[in-house]
Each structure stands twice: as structure tokens, then as C-alpha cells.
Coordinates of N, CA and C in Angstrom, one line a residue:
M1 N -288.2 -170.7 -98.3 CA -289.1 -169.6 -98.2 C -290.6 -170.0 -97.7
C2 N -291.2 -169.2 -97.0 CA -292.6 -169.5 -96.5 C -293.5 -168.4 -96.9
R3 N -294.7 -168.4 -96.5 CA -295.7 -167.4 -96.7 C -296.2 -166.7 -95.4
L4 N -296.4 -165.4 -95.5 CA -296.5 -164.6 -94.3 C -297.7 -163.7 -94.5
L5 N -298.5 -163.6 -93.4 CA -299.7 -162.6 -93.3 C -299.7 -161.9 -92.0
A6 N -299.7 -160.6 -91.9 CA -299.9 -159.9 -90.7 C -301.0 -158.8 -91.0
F7 N -301.7 -158.5 -90.0 CA -302.9 -157.7 -90.1 C -303.4 -157.1 -88.8
R8 N -304.2 -156.0 -89.0 CA -305.0 -155.4 -88.0 C -306.3 -154.9 -88.6
D9 N -307.4 -155.4 -87.9 CA -308.7 -155.2 -88.4 C -309.8 -155.0 -87.4
R10 N -311.0 -154.8 -87.8 CA -312.1 -154.7 -86.8 C -312.9 -156.0 -87.0
E11 N -313.6 -156.5 -85.9 CA -314.5 -157.5 -85.9 C -313.9 -159.0 -86.1
K12 N -313.4 -159.1 -87.4 CA -312.9 -160.5 -87.7 C -311.9 -160.4 -88.8
I13 N -311.3 -161.5 -89.2 CA -310.2 -161.5 -90.2 C -311.0 -161.6 -91.5
N14 N -310.4 -160.8 -92.5 CA -311.1 -160.8 -93.9 C -311.0 -162.1 -94.4
G15 N -312.2 -162.7 -94.8 CA -312.2 -164.0 -95.3 C -311.6 -164.2 -96.7
E16 N -311.7 -163.3 -97.5 CA -311.0 -163.4 -98.9 C -309.5 -163.4 -98.8
V17 N -308.9 -162.6 -97.8 CA -307.5 -162.7 -97.6 C -307.1 -164.0 -97.0
L18 N -307.8 -164.5 -96.0 CA -307.6 -165.8 -95.5 C -307.6 -166.9 -96.5
K19 N -308.6 -166.8 -97.4 CA -308.7 -167.9 -98.4 C -307.5 -167.8 -99.4
A20 N -307.1 -166.6 -99.7 CA -306.0 -166.4 -100.6 C -304.6 -166.9 -99.9
F21 N -304.5 -166.8 -98.6 CA -303.4 -167.3 -97.9 C -303.4 -168.8 -98.0
V22 N -304.5 -169.5 -97.7 CA -304.5 -171.0 -97.8 C -304.3 -171.5 -99.1
N23 N -304.8 -170.8 -100.1 CA -304.4 -171.1 -101.5 C -302.9 -171.0 -101.9
S24 N -302.4 -169.9 -101.3 CA -300.9 -169.7 -101.6 C -300.0 -170.8 -101.0
A25 N -300.5 -171.4 -99.8 CA -299.7 -172.5 -99.2 C -299.9 -173.6 -100.0
R26 N -301.1 -174.0 -100.5 CA -301.4 -175.2 -101.2 C -300.7 -175.3 -102.6
Y27 N -300.8 -174.1 -103.3 CA -300.0 -174.0 -104.6 C -299.5 -172.6 -104.8
D28 N -298.1 -172.5 -104.9 CA -297.5 -171.3 -105.1 C -296.7 -171.3 -106.4
P29 N -297.3 -170.5 -107.4 CA -296.8 -170.4 -108.7 C -295.3 -169.8 -108.7
F30 N -295.0 -169.1 -107.7 CA -293.7 -168.4 -107.6 C -292.6 -169.2 -107.0
S31 N -293.0 -170.3 -106.3 CA -292.0 -171.1 -105.5 C -291.5 -172.1 -106.4
P32 N -290.1 -172.6 -106.3 CA -289.7 -173.7 -107.0 C -290.2 -175.0 -106.4
Y33 N -290.6 -174.9 -105.1 CA -291.2 -176.1 -104.5 C -292.7 -176.3 -104.7
K34 N -293.5 -175.2 -105.0 CA -294.9 -175.1 -105.5 C -295.8 -175.2 -104.4
S35 N -295.3 -175.4 -103.1 CA -296.2 -175.5 -102.0 C -295.5 -175.2 -100.6
H36 N -296.2 -174.9 -99.5 CA -295.6 -174.7 -98.3 C -296.3 -175.6 -97.3
P37 N -295.8 -176.8 -97.2 CA -296.7 -177.9 -96.5 C -296.0 -178.2 -95.1
D38 N -295.0 -177.5 -94.6 CA -294.3 -178.0 -93.5 C -294.7 -177.3 -92.1
G39 N -295.9 -177.3 -92.0 CA -296.5 -176.7 -90.7 C -297.0 -175.2 -90.9
W40 N -297.8 -174.8 -89.9 CA -298.3 -173.4 -90.0 C -298.6 -173.0 -88.6
G41 N -299.0 -171.8 -88.4 CA -299.4 -171.3 -87.0 C -299.8 -169.9 -87.0
F42 N -300.4 -169.4 -86.0 CA -300.8 -168.0 -85.9 C -300.8 -167.5 -84.4
I43 N -300.6 -166.2 -84.3 CA -300.9 -165.5 -83.0 C -301.8 -164.5 -83.3
I44 N -302.9 -164.5 -82.6 CA -304.0 -163.5 -82.7 C -304.3 -162.8 -81.4
F45 N -304.4 -161.5 -81.4 CA -304.8 -160.7 -80.2 C -306.1 -160.1 -80.7
V46 N -307.1 -160.2 -79.7 CA -308.4 -159.7 -80.1 C -308.9 -159.0 -78.8
K47 N -309.6 -157.8 -79.0 CA -310.0 -157.0 -77.9 C -311.5 -157.2 -77.8
K48 N -311.9 -157.6 -76.5 CA -313.4 -157.6 -76.3 C -313.7 -156.9 -75.0
S49 N -314.7 -156.0 -75.1 CA -315.1 -155.2 -73.9 C -313.9 -154.5 -73.4
G50 N -313.0 -154.1 -74.3 CA -311.9 -153.2 -73.9 C -310.7 -154.0 -73.4
I51 N -310.8 -155.2 -73.4 CA -309.6 -156.2 -72.7 C -309.1 -157.1 -73.9
W52 N -307.7 -157.1 -73.9 CA -307.1 -158.0 -74.9 C -306.9 -159.4 -74.4
R53 N -307.2 -160.2 -75.4 CA -307.0 -161.8 -75.2 C -306.1 -162.2 -76.4
S54 N -305.6 -163.4 -76.2 CA -304.6 -163.9 -77.2 C -304.9 -165.4 -77.5
L55 N -304.7 -165.7 -78.7 CA -304.9 -167.2 -79.2 C -303.6 -167.5 -79.9
Y56 N -303.0 -168.5 -79.5 CA -301.6 -168.9 -80.1 C -301.7 -170.4 -80.5
Y57 N -301.5 -170.6 -81.8 CA -301.6 -172.0 -82.3 C -300.5 -172.4 -83.3
R58 N -299.9 -173.6 -83.2 CA -299.0 -174.0 -84.1 C -299.3 -175.5 -84.5
S59 N -299.0 -175.9 -85.6 CA -299.3 -177.2 -86.1 C -298.3 -177.7 -87.1
P60 N -297.8 -178.9 -87.1 CA -296.9 -179.6 -88.1 C -297.7 -179.9 -89.4
E61 N -299.0 -179.8 -89.3 CA -299.7 -180.1 -90.6 C -299.8 -178.9 -91.6
P62 N -300.0 -179.1 -93.0 CA -300.2 -178.0 -93.8 C -301.5 -177.3 -93.4
I63 N -301.5 -175.9 -93.6 CA -302.7 -175.2 -93.3 C -303.8 -175.6 -94.1
F64 N -303.6 -176.2 -95.4 CA -304.6 -176.5 -96.2 C -305.2 -178.0 -95.9
Q65 N -304.6 -178.5 -94.9 CA -305.2 -179.9 -94.4 C -305.6 -179.8 -93.0
D66 N -305.6 -178.6 -92.4 CA -305.9 -178.4 -91.0 C -307.4 -177.9 -90.8
D67 N -307.8 -177.9 -89.7 CA -309.1 -177.3 -89.3 C -308.9 -175.9 -88.9
L68 N -309.6 -174.9 -89.7 CA -309.4 -173.5 -89.5 C -310.6 -172.9 -88.7
S69 N -311.5 -173.7 -88.2 CA -312.7 -173.2 -87.5 C -312.3 -172.2 -86.3
T70 N -311.3 -172.5 -85.6 CA -310.9 -171.6 -84.5 C -310.4 -170.3 -85.1
L71 N -309.7 -170.2 -86.1 CA -309.2 -169.0 -86.7 C -310.4 -168.2 -87.3
T72 N -311.3 -168.8 -88.0 CA -312.3 -168.2 -88.7 C -313.4 -167.6 -87.8
S73 N -313.4 -168.2 -86.5 CA -314.5 -167.9 -85.6 C -314.1 -166.8 -84.6
I74 N -312.8 -166.3 -84.8 CA -312.5 -165.2 -83.8 C -313.1 -163.9 -84.2
K75 N -313.8 -163.2 -83.1 CA -314.4 -162.0 -83.4 C -314.2 -161.1 -82.2
G76 N -314.1 -159.7 -82.5 CA -313.8 -158.8 -81.4 C -314.0 -157.4 -81.9
E77 N -313.8 -156.5 -81.1 CA -313.8 -155.0 -81.3 C -312.6 -154.6 -82.3
E78 N -311.4 -155.3 -81.9 CA -310.3 -155.1 -82.6 C -309.5 -156.4 -82.7
I79 N -308.8 -156.7 -83.9 CA -308.2 -158.0 -84.0 C -306.9 -157.8 -84.7
L80 N -305.8 -158.3 -84.3 CA -304.5 -158.2 -85.1 C -303.8 -159.5 -85.0
G81 N -302.8 -159.7 -85.8 CA -302.1 -160.9 -85.7 C -301.2 -161.3 -86.9
I82 N -300.5 -162.5 -86.6 CA -299.6 -163.0 -87.6 C -300.0 -164.4 -88.0
I83 N -300.0 -164.7 -89.3 CA -300.3 -166.1 -89.7 C -299.1 -166.5 -90.5
H84 N -298.6 -167.7 -90.4 CA -297.5 -168.2 -91.2 C -297.6 -169.6 -91.7
A85 N -297.2 -169.9 -93.0 CA -297.1 -171.2 -93.5 C -295.8 -171.4 -93.9
R86 N -295.2 -172.7 -93.6 CA -293.8 -172.9 -93.7 C -293.4 -173.9 -94.8
K87 N -292.3 -173.5 -95.5 CA -291.6 -174.5 -96.3 C -290.2 -174.7 -95.7
A88 N -289.9 -175.8 -95.0 CA -288.7 -175.9 -94.4 C -287.6 -176.0 -95.3
G89 N -286.4 -175.4 -94.8 CA -285.2 -175.5 -95.5 C -284.3 -176.7 -95.3
K90 N -284.4 -177.4 -94.1 CA -283.8 -178.5 -93.6 C -284.7 -179.6 -93.1
K91 N -284.6 -180.8 -93.5 CA -285.5 -181.8 -93.1 C -285.5 -182.1 -91.6
F92 N -284.2 -181.9 -90.9 CA -284.1 -182.2 -89.5 C -284.7 -181.0 -88.7
L93 N -285.0 -179.9 -89.4 CA -285.7 -178.9 -88.6 C -287.2 -178.7 -89.0
Q94 N -287.8 -179.8 -88.9 CA -289.3 -179.8 -89.2 C -290.0 -180.3 -87.9
G95 N -291.4 -180.0 -88.0 CA -292.2 -180.6 -86.9 C -292.8 -179.3 -86.1
L96 N -293.5 -179.8 -85.1 CA -294.2 -178.7 -84.3 C -293.3 -177.7 -83.6
T97 N -292.2 -178.1 -83.2 CA -291.1 -177.3 -82.5 C -290.7 -176.1 -83.4
H98 N -290.7 -176.3 -84.7 CA -290.0 -175.3 -85.6 C -291.1 -174.6 -86.5
A99 N -292.5 -174.9 -86.1 CA -293.5 -174.0 -86.8 C -293.5 -172.6 -86.1
H100 N -293.8 -171.7 -87.1 CA -293.8 -170.3 -86.7 C -295.4 -170.0 -86.4
P101 N -295.7 -168.9 -85.7 CA -294.7 -168.0 -85.2 C -294.1 -168.5 -83.9
Y102 N -292.8 -168.1 -83.6 CA -292.1 -168.5 -82.4 C -292.5 -167.5 -81.3
H103 N -292.3 -168.0 -80.1 CA -292.7 -167.2 -78.9 C -291.5 -167.2 -77.9
I104 N -291.2 -165.9 -77.4 CA -290.1 -165.9 -76.3 C -290.5 -164.7 -75.4
R105 N -290.1 -164.7 -74.2 CA -290.3 -163.6 -73.2 C -289.0 -162.9 -73.2
A106 N -289.0 -161.6 -73.2 CA -287.9 -160.7 -73.0 C -288.3 -159.4 -72.3
G107 N -287.7 -159.1 -71.1 CA -288.0 -158.0 -70.3 C -289.5 -158.1 -69.9
V108 N -290.2 -157.1 -70.2 CA -291.7 -156.9 -70.0 C -292.5 -157.4 -71.1
Y109 N -291.9 -158.0 -72.1 CA -292.6 -158.2 -73.4 C -292.8 -159.7 -73.7
D110 N -293.9 -160.1 -74.3 CA -294.1 -161.4 -75.0 C -293.8 -161.0 -76.4
L111 N -292.8 -161.8 -77.0 CA -292.5 -161.7 -78.5 C -293.0 -162.8 -79.3
Y112 N -293.6 -162.6 -80.4 CA -294.0 -163.6 -81.4 C -293.5 -163.3 -82.7
F113 N -292.9 -164.2 -83.3 CA -292.1 -163.9 -84.5 C -292.2 -164.9 -85.5
A114 N -292.3 -164.4 -86.8 CA -292.4 -165.2 -88.0 C -291.5 -164.7 -89.1
H115 N -290.8 -165.6 -89.8 CA -289.8 -165.1 -90.7 C -289.9 -165.8 -92.0
N116 N -289.7 -165.2 -93.2 CA -289.6 -166.0 -94.4 C -288.2 -165.7 -95.1
G117 N -287.5 -166.8 -95.3 CA -286.3 -166.6 -96.0 C -285.1 -167.4 -95.2
S118 N -283.9 -167.1 -95.7 CA -282.7 -167.9 -95.1 C -281.6 -166.9 -94.6
I119 N -281.0 -167.2 -93.5 CA -279.9 -166.5 -93.0 C -278.7 -167.4 -92.8
S120 N -277.5 -167.0 -93.2 CA -276.3 -167.8 -93.0 C -276.1 -168.0 -91.5
R121 N -275.8 -169.2 -91.2 CA -275.6 -169.4 -89.7 C -274.4 -168.8 -89.2
N122 N -273.5 -168.4 -90.1 CA -272.2 -167.7 -89.7 C -272.5 -166.3 -89.1
A123 N -273.8 -165.9 -89.3 CA -274.2 -164.5 -88.7 C -274.4 -164.6 -87.2
F124 N -274.5 -165.8 -86.6 CA -274.8 -165.9 -85.3 C -273.6 -166.4 -84.4
E125 N -273.7 -166.0 -83.1 CA -272.6 -166.3 -82.3 C -272.4 -167.8 -82.0
N126 N -273.6 -168.5 -81.9 CA -273.5 -170.0 -81.8 C -274.2 -170.7 -82.9
P127 N -273.6 -170.8 -84.0 CA -274.2 -171.3 -85.2 C -274.6 -172.8 -85.2
S128 N -274.1 -173.6 -84.2 CA -274.4 -175.0 -84.2 C -275.5 -175.4 -83.2
L129 N -276.2 -174.4 -82.8 CA -277.4 -174.5 -82.1 C -278.5 -175.3 -82.9
P130 N -279.2 -176.3 -82.3 CA -280.2 -177.0 -83.1 C -281.5 -176.2 -83.4
Y131 N -281.4 -175.0 -83.7 CA -282.5 -174.1 -83.9 C -282.6 -173.6 -85.4
T132 N -283.7 -173.2 -85.9 CA -283.8 -172.6 -87.2 C -283.1 -171.3 -87.1
D133 N -282.7 -170.8 -88.4 CA -282.1 -169.5 -88.5 C -283.2 -168.4 -88.1
S134 N -284.4 -168.8 -88.3 CA -285.5 -167.8 -87.9 C -285.6 -167.7 -86.3
Y135 N -285.4 -168.7 -85.7 CA -285.5 -168.7 -84.1 C -284.2 -167.9 -83.6
M136 N -283.1 -168.1 -84.4 CA -281.9 -167.5 -83.9 C -282.0 -166.0 -84.3
F137 N -282.7 -165.6 -85.2 CA -283.0 -164.1 -85.4 C -283.9 -163.6 -84.3
L138 N -284.9 -164.4 -83.8 CA -285.6 -163.9 -82.7 C -284.8 -163.8 -81.4
L139 N -283.9 -164.7 -81.2 CA -283.0 -164.7 -80.1 C -282.2 -163.4 -80.1
K140 N -281.7 -163.0 -81.2 CA -281.0 -161.8 -81.4 C -281.9 -160.5 -80.9
I141 N -283.1 -160.6 -81.4 CA -284.1 -159.5 -81.1 C -284.3 -159.5 -79.6
A142 N -284.6 -160.6 -79.0 CA -284.8 -160.8 -77.5 C -283.7 -160.3 -76.7
E143 N -282.5 -160.7 -77.1 CA -281.3 -160.1 -76.5 C -281.3 -158.7 -76.3
G144 N -281.6 -157.9 -77.4 CA -281.6 -156.5 -77.3 C -282.7 -156.0 -76.5
V145 N -283.9 -156.7 -76.5 CA -285.0 -156.2 -75.7 C -284.7 -156.4 -74.2
S146 N -284.1 -157.6 -73.9 CA -283.7 -157.8 -72.4 C -282.8 -156.7 -71.9
K147 N -281.9 -156.1 -72.9 CA -281.0 -155.1 -72.3 C -281.4 -153.8 -72.3
T148 N -282.5 -153.5 -73.2 CA -282.8 -152.1 -73.4 C -284.4 -151.9 -73.1
N149 N -285.2 -152.9 -73.2 CA -286.6 -152.8 -73.1 C -287.1 -151.9 -74.2
D150 N -286.5 -152.0 -75.3 CA -286.9 -151.1 -76.4 C -287.2 -152.2 -77.6
V151 N -288.4 -152.5 -77.9 CA -288.7 -153.5 -78.9 C -288.4 -153.0 -80.3
K152 N -288.7 -151.8 -80.6 CA -288.6 -151.3 -82.0 C -287.1 -151.1 -82.4
E153 N -286.3 -150.6 -81.4 CA -284.9 -150.5 -81.7 C -284.2 -151.8 -81.8
S154 N -284.6 -152.7 -80.9 CA -284.0 -154.1 -80.9 C -284.2 -154.8 -82.1
F155 N -285.5 -154.6 -82.7 CA -285.8 -155.2 -84.0 C -285.1 -154.7 -85.2
R156 N -285.0 -153.3 -85.1 CA -284.3 -152.7 -86.2 C -282.8 -153.0 -86.2
F157 N -282.1 -153.0 -85.0 CA -280.8 -153.3 -84.9 C -280.5 -154.8 -85.5
A158 N -281.3 -155.7 -85.1 CA -281.1 -157.1 -85.6 C -281.3 -157.2 -87.0
F159 N -282.4 -156.5 -87.5 CA -282.8 -156.5 -88.9 C -281.5 -156.0 -89.8
N160 N -281.0 -154.8 -89.4 CA -280.0 -154.2 -90.2 C -278.7 -155.0 -90.1
S161 N -278.4 -155.6 -88.9 CA -277.3 -156.3 -88.7 C -277.1 -157.6 -89.5
L162 N -278.2 -158.1 -89.8 CA -278.2 -159.5 -90.5 C -278.4 -159.4 -92.1
K163 N -278.6 -158.2 -92.6 CA -278.8 -158.0 -94.0 C -277.8 -158.7 -94.9
E164 N -276.5 -158.5 -94.6 CA -275.4 -159.0 -95.4 C -275.3 -160.4 -95.4
Y165 N -276.0 -161.1 -94.5 CA -276.0 -162.6 -94.3 C -277.1 -163.3 -94.8
S166 N -278.1 -162.6 -95.4 CA -279.4 -163.1 -95.6 C -279.8 -163.1 -97.2
A167 N -280.6 -164.2 -97.4 CA -281.3 -164.2 -98.7 C -282.6 -163.4 -98.5
S168 N -283.2 -163.4 -97.4 CA -284.5 -162.6 -97.1 C -284.6 -162.4 -95.6
L169 N -285.0 -161.3 -95.2 CA -285.4 -160.9 -93.8 C -286.8 -160.6 -93.6
N170 N -287.6 -161.0 -94.6 CA -289.1 -160.6 -94.6 C -289.6 -161.2 -93.2
S171 N -290.2 -160.5 -92.4 CA -290.5 -161.0 -91.0 C -291.6 -160.1 -90.4
A172 N -292.3 -160.7 -89.4 CA -293.2 -160.0 -88.6 C -293.0 -160.2 -87.1
L173 N -293.0 -159.2 -86.4 CA -292.8 -159.3 -84.9 C -294.0 -158.6 -84.1
L174 N -294.7 -159.5 -83.4 CA -295.8 -159.0 -82.5 C -295.3 -159.0 -81.1
S175 N -295.3 -157.8 -80.5 CA -294.8 -157.6 -79.1 C -296.1 -157.3 -78.3
Y176 N -296.0 -157.7 -77.1 CA -297.2 -157.3 -76.2 C -296.6 -157.2 -74.8
S177 N -297.1 -156.1 -74.2 CA -296.8 -155.7 -72.8 C -298.1 -155.1 -72.2
E178 N -298.2 -155.3 -70.9 CA -299.4 -154.7 -70.3 C -299.5 -153.3 -70.5
G179 N -298.4 -152.6 -70.5 CA -298.4 -151.0 -70.7 C -298.8 -150.6 -72.1
E180 N -298.3 -151.4 -73.1 CA -298.4 -150.9 -74.5 C -299.4 -151.7 -75.3
G181 N -299.8 -152.9 -74.9 CA -300.7 -153.7 -75.7 C -300.0 -154.3 -76.9
P182 N -300.7 -154.8 -77.8 CA -300.0 -155.5 -78.9 C -299.6 -154.4 -80.0
I183 N -298.4 -154.6 -80.5 CA -297.8 -153.9 -81.6 C -297.2 -154.9 -82.7
I184 N -297.4 -154.6 -83.9 CA -296.8 -155.4 -84.9 C -295.8 -154.6 -85.8
Q185 N -294.7 -155.2 -86.0 CA -293.6 -154.6 -86.9 C -293.3 -155.6 -88.0
I186 N -293.3 -155.0 -89.2 CA -292.9 -155.9 -90.4 C -291.7 -155.4 -91.1
G187 N -290.7 -156.3 -91.2 CA -289.4 -156.0 -91.8 C -289.5 -156.5 -93.3
Y188 N -288.9 -155.7 -94.2 CA -288.9 -156.1 -95.6 C -287.5 -155.8 -96.2
Y189 N -287.0 -157.0 -96.5 CA -285.6 -157.1 -97.1 C -285.4 -158.4 -97.8
Y190 N -284.9 -158.3 -98.9 CA -284.3 -159.6 -99.7 C -283.2 -159.2 -100.5
N191 N -282.3 -160.1 -100.6 CA -281.1 -160.0 -101.4 C -281.4 -160.0 -102.9
K192 N -281.4 -158.8 -103.6 CA -281.9 -158.8 -104.9 C -281.0 -159.5 -105.9
K193 N -279.8 -159.7 -105.6 CA -278.9 -160.5 -106.5 C -279.3 -162.0 -106.5
E194 N -279.6 -162.5 -105.3 CA -280.0 -163.9 -105.2 C -281.5 -164.1 -105.8
A195 N -282.3 -163.1 -105.6 CA -283.6 -163.1 -106.1 C -283.7 -163.3 -107.6
L196 N -282.7 -162.8 -108.3 CA -282.6 -162.8 -109.7 C -282.4 -164.2 -110.2
D197 N -281.9 -165.1 -109.3 CA -281.7 -166.5 -109.7 C -283.0 -167.3 -109.7
S198 N -284.0 -166.8 -109.1 CA -285.4 -167.4 -109.2 C -286.4 -166.4 -109.7
S199 N -287.5 -166.2 -109.0 CA -288.5 -165.2 -109.3 C -288.4 -164.2 -108.2
E200 N -288.1 -162.9 -108.7 CA -288.0 -161.9 -107.7 C -289.4 -161.7 -107.0
E201 N -290.5 -161.9 -107.7 CA -291.8 -161.7 -107.3 C -292.1 -162.5 -106.0
Y202 N -291.4 -163.7 -106.0 CA -291.6 -164.6 -104.8 C -291.2 -163.9 -103.4
F203 N -290.2 -163.0 -103.5 CA -289.7 -162.3 -102.3 C -290.5 -161.2 -101.7
K204 N -291.4 -160.6 -102.7 CA -292.0 -159.4 -102.3 C -293.1 -159.4 -101.3
L205 N -293.2 -158.2 -100.6 CA -294.4 -158.0 -99.7 C -295.2 -157.0 -100.1
Y206 N -296.6 -157.0 -99.9 CA -297.5 -156.0 -100.3 C -298.4 -155.7 -99.1
I207 N -299.1 -154.5 -99.2 CA -300.0 -154.1 -98.3 C -301.4 -153.8 -99.0
W208 N -302.5 -154.3 -98.4 CA -303.8 -153.9 -98.8 C -304.6 -153.6 -97.6
R209 N -305.2 -152.3 -97.6 CA -305.8 -151.9 -96.3 C -304.8 -152.1 -95.1
N210 N -305.2 -152.8 -94.0 CA -304.2 -153.0 -93.0 C -303.7 -154.5 -93.0
Y211 N -303.7 -155.2 -94.2 CA -303.1 -156.5 -94.3 C -301.8 -156.4 -95.1
V212 N -300.8 -157.0 -94.6 CA -299.5 -157.2 -95.1 C -299.2 -158.7 -95.5
F213 N -298.8 -159.0 -96.7 CA -298.7 -160.4 -97.1 C -297.7 -160.6 -98.2
S214 N -297.3 -161.9 -98.3 CA -296.4 -162.2 -99.3 C -297.1 -162.1 -100.6
S215 N -296.2 -162.2 -101.7 CA -296.6 -161.9 -103.0 C -297.7 -162.9 -103.5
T216 N -297.6 -164.2 -103.1 CA -298.5 -165.1 -103.6 C -300.0 -164.9 -103.1
I217 N -300.1 -164.3 -101.9 CA -301.4 -163.9 -101.4 C -302.0 -162.8 -102.4
K218 N -301.2 -161.8 -102.8 CA -301.5 -160.9 -103.8 C -302.0 -161.6 -105.1
Y219 N -301.3 -162.5 -105.5 CA -301.6 -163.2 -106.7 C -303.0 -163.8 -106.7
Y220 N -303.5 -164.5 -105.6 CA -304.8 -165.0 -105.4 C -305.8 -163.9 -105.1
L221 N -305.4 -162.9 -104.3 CA -306.4 -161.9 -103.9 C -306.7 -161.0 -105.1
G222 N -305.7 -160.6 -105.9 CA -305.9 -159.8 -107.1 C -306.1 -158.4 -106.9
N223 N -306.0 -157.8 -105.7 CA -306.3 -156.5 -105.6 C -305.3 -155.7 -104.6
A224 N -304.0 -156.0 -104.7 CA -303.1 -155.4 -103.8 C -301.9 -154.9 -104.7
D225 N -301.8 -153.7 -104.8 CA -300.7 -153.2 -105.7 C -299.6 -152.4 -105.0
N226 N -299.7 -152.2 -103.6 CA -298.8 -151.4 -102.9 C -297.7 -152.2 -102.3
E227 N -296.5 -152.1 -102.9 CA -295.4 -153.0 -102.4 C -294.9 -152.2 -101.1
L228 N -294.4 -152.9 -100.1 CA -293.8 -152.3 -99.0 C -292.4 -151.5 -99.3
V229 N -292.0 -150.6 -98.5 CA -290.8 -149.9 -98.6 C -289.6 -150.8 -98.4
Y230 N -288.9 -151.0 -99.5 CA -287.8 -151.9 -99.4 C -286.7 -151.5 -98.4
E231 N -286.2 -152.6 -97.5 CA -285.2 -152.4 -96.7 C -285.7 -151.6 -95.4
D232 N -287.0 -151.6 -95.2 CA -287.6 -150.8 -94.1 C -288.4 -151.7 -93.2
I233 N -288.8 -151.0 -92.1 CA -289.6 -151.7 -91.1 C -290.9 -150.8 -91.0
M234 N -292.1 -151.3 -91.1 CA -293.3 -150.6 -90.9 C -294.1 -151.2 -89.7
Y235 N -295.2 -150.4 -89.2 CA -295.9 -150.8 -88.0 C -297.3 -150.9 -88.3
L236 N -298.0 -151.9 -87.8 CA -299.5 -152.0 -87.9 C -300.1 -151.5 -86.6

């Protein structure tokens, strides 16, 4: 499992939320591994003078050892994005290539995707591909978008079809097209039977203002009590 943050705000990213995110990657009291050190990344869209710009960054370093100055200096009329800190499930799927958010082009859309959890490889048509289950999740979404040009329906179809194979599908998809601009979708699902074997709180997602985040961020932030609607997809 990893830690996830998705948001939409004005002017800049909330510093307290960002601090809580970094702390959650450094030490996670809900995680059996206690940290999320296997790389991190972000996709940020920022509007200045009515025009959208994007900043995309991935690193194999832990977020708590990296330079955050680029992230903290981003300012604009409107800002939205996804930040992800990773705990790898398999050692051979580590490094820059496997840091989230992933990016792929499908139809008229740029898709950026981050996922927390695990999916059985039997859920996919080509399970032996040397990709993470998270990237294969994105490929499934992109396949639907390429056929239909409908991002919302493609995400919902992939999300629902993978539930029975998954420990968690907690995920954020940022899509961008020239016609629609940036849109963020957040899916919230985890297998409650599997969650009982560890800490169920570890799997939960919460919202505070227009910030959606993993439970550990709530733990450090201390002021987010609204859990997302289980088994559903929301939009920012």
C-alpha cells in the first residue's frame, strides 16, 4: 500500500496538508512496513492568466528525502493535482519507471494515474507483463477511453470490473483534454475481509475541504472526519 493525496485549491497547495503527507510517508502508524520509501511523484495543473500549465515529476527517492521546493513554490489562480508516495509490493518493480503517478495518452486525453493497493494479476489479459498491477489498471482505463472517448465511464467500468480481484482500488485519475481541461476522479474501494487482517483504518480515504487523502494524512492533520463513499467514485 502507498499514500495518496488529490486536491483542488486556489493559489497554492495547503502547507499543513503537504506536511502531513510527508510525515505519513516517513512514518505510518497504520502500516505494517511503517513507511513509504519507494519513490514518489506528482502531477499538478495550475491555471495562470486563464491558461492551464502542468508540472509532472517522479523520483525513486522517498519524498521525505527529496527537495520539495518545486512543489511548494507552485502558485496560480487555480491548482489541482495528485501526489503519491509508494511502498512497493515487489522488489523487481522498484525505481523511477514504477513511481506514480503514471502517464499515458488515450484518444484526446492525457491520463495521469495513481493507485494504492494490490490487484491479482489474474485479473488482466496479459498477467506476465513486467508492469505493476497499478499500471495495468491504467492500461485497462486507457483501453476504454481509446474506444469510447469517455473518461468517466471508462474509469468506472475498470474500477467495478476489478473489485473482485483486489485488496484495494483506492486511486486517483487526472484527465486532461484541450476541450475539458483537467478533471480528477477518485475511486474508493478496499476488500473489507482482507482489511480485517491488518488495520482497516490503513485502507480508508477522507476528504477535507477539496483535499482527498489516505488515512495517515488524516492522522497527522487531525481535522478530517469525512470518509469517502465506499465503493464509489467522486470528482474534484
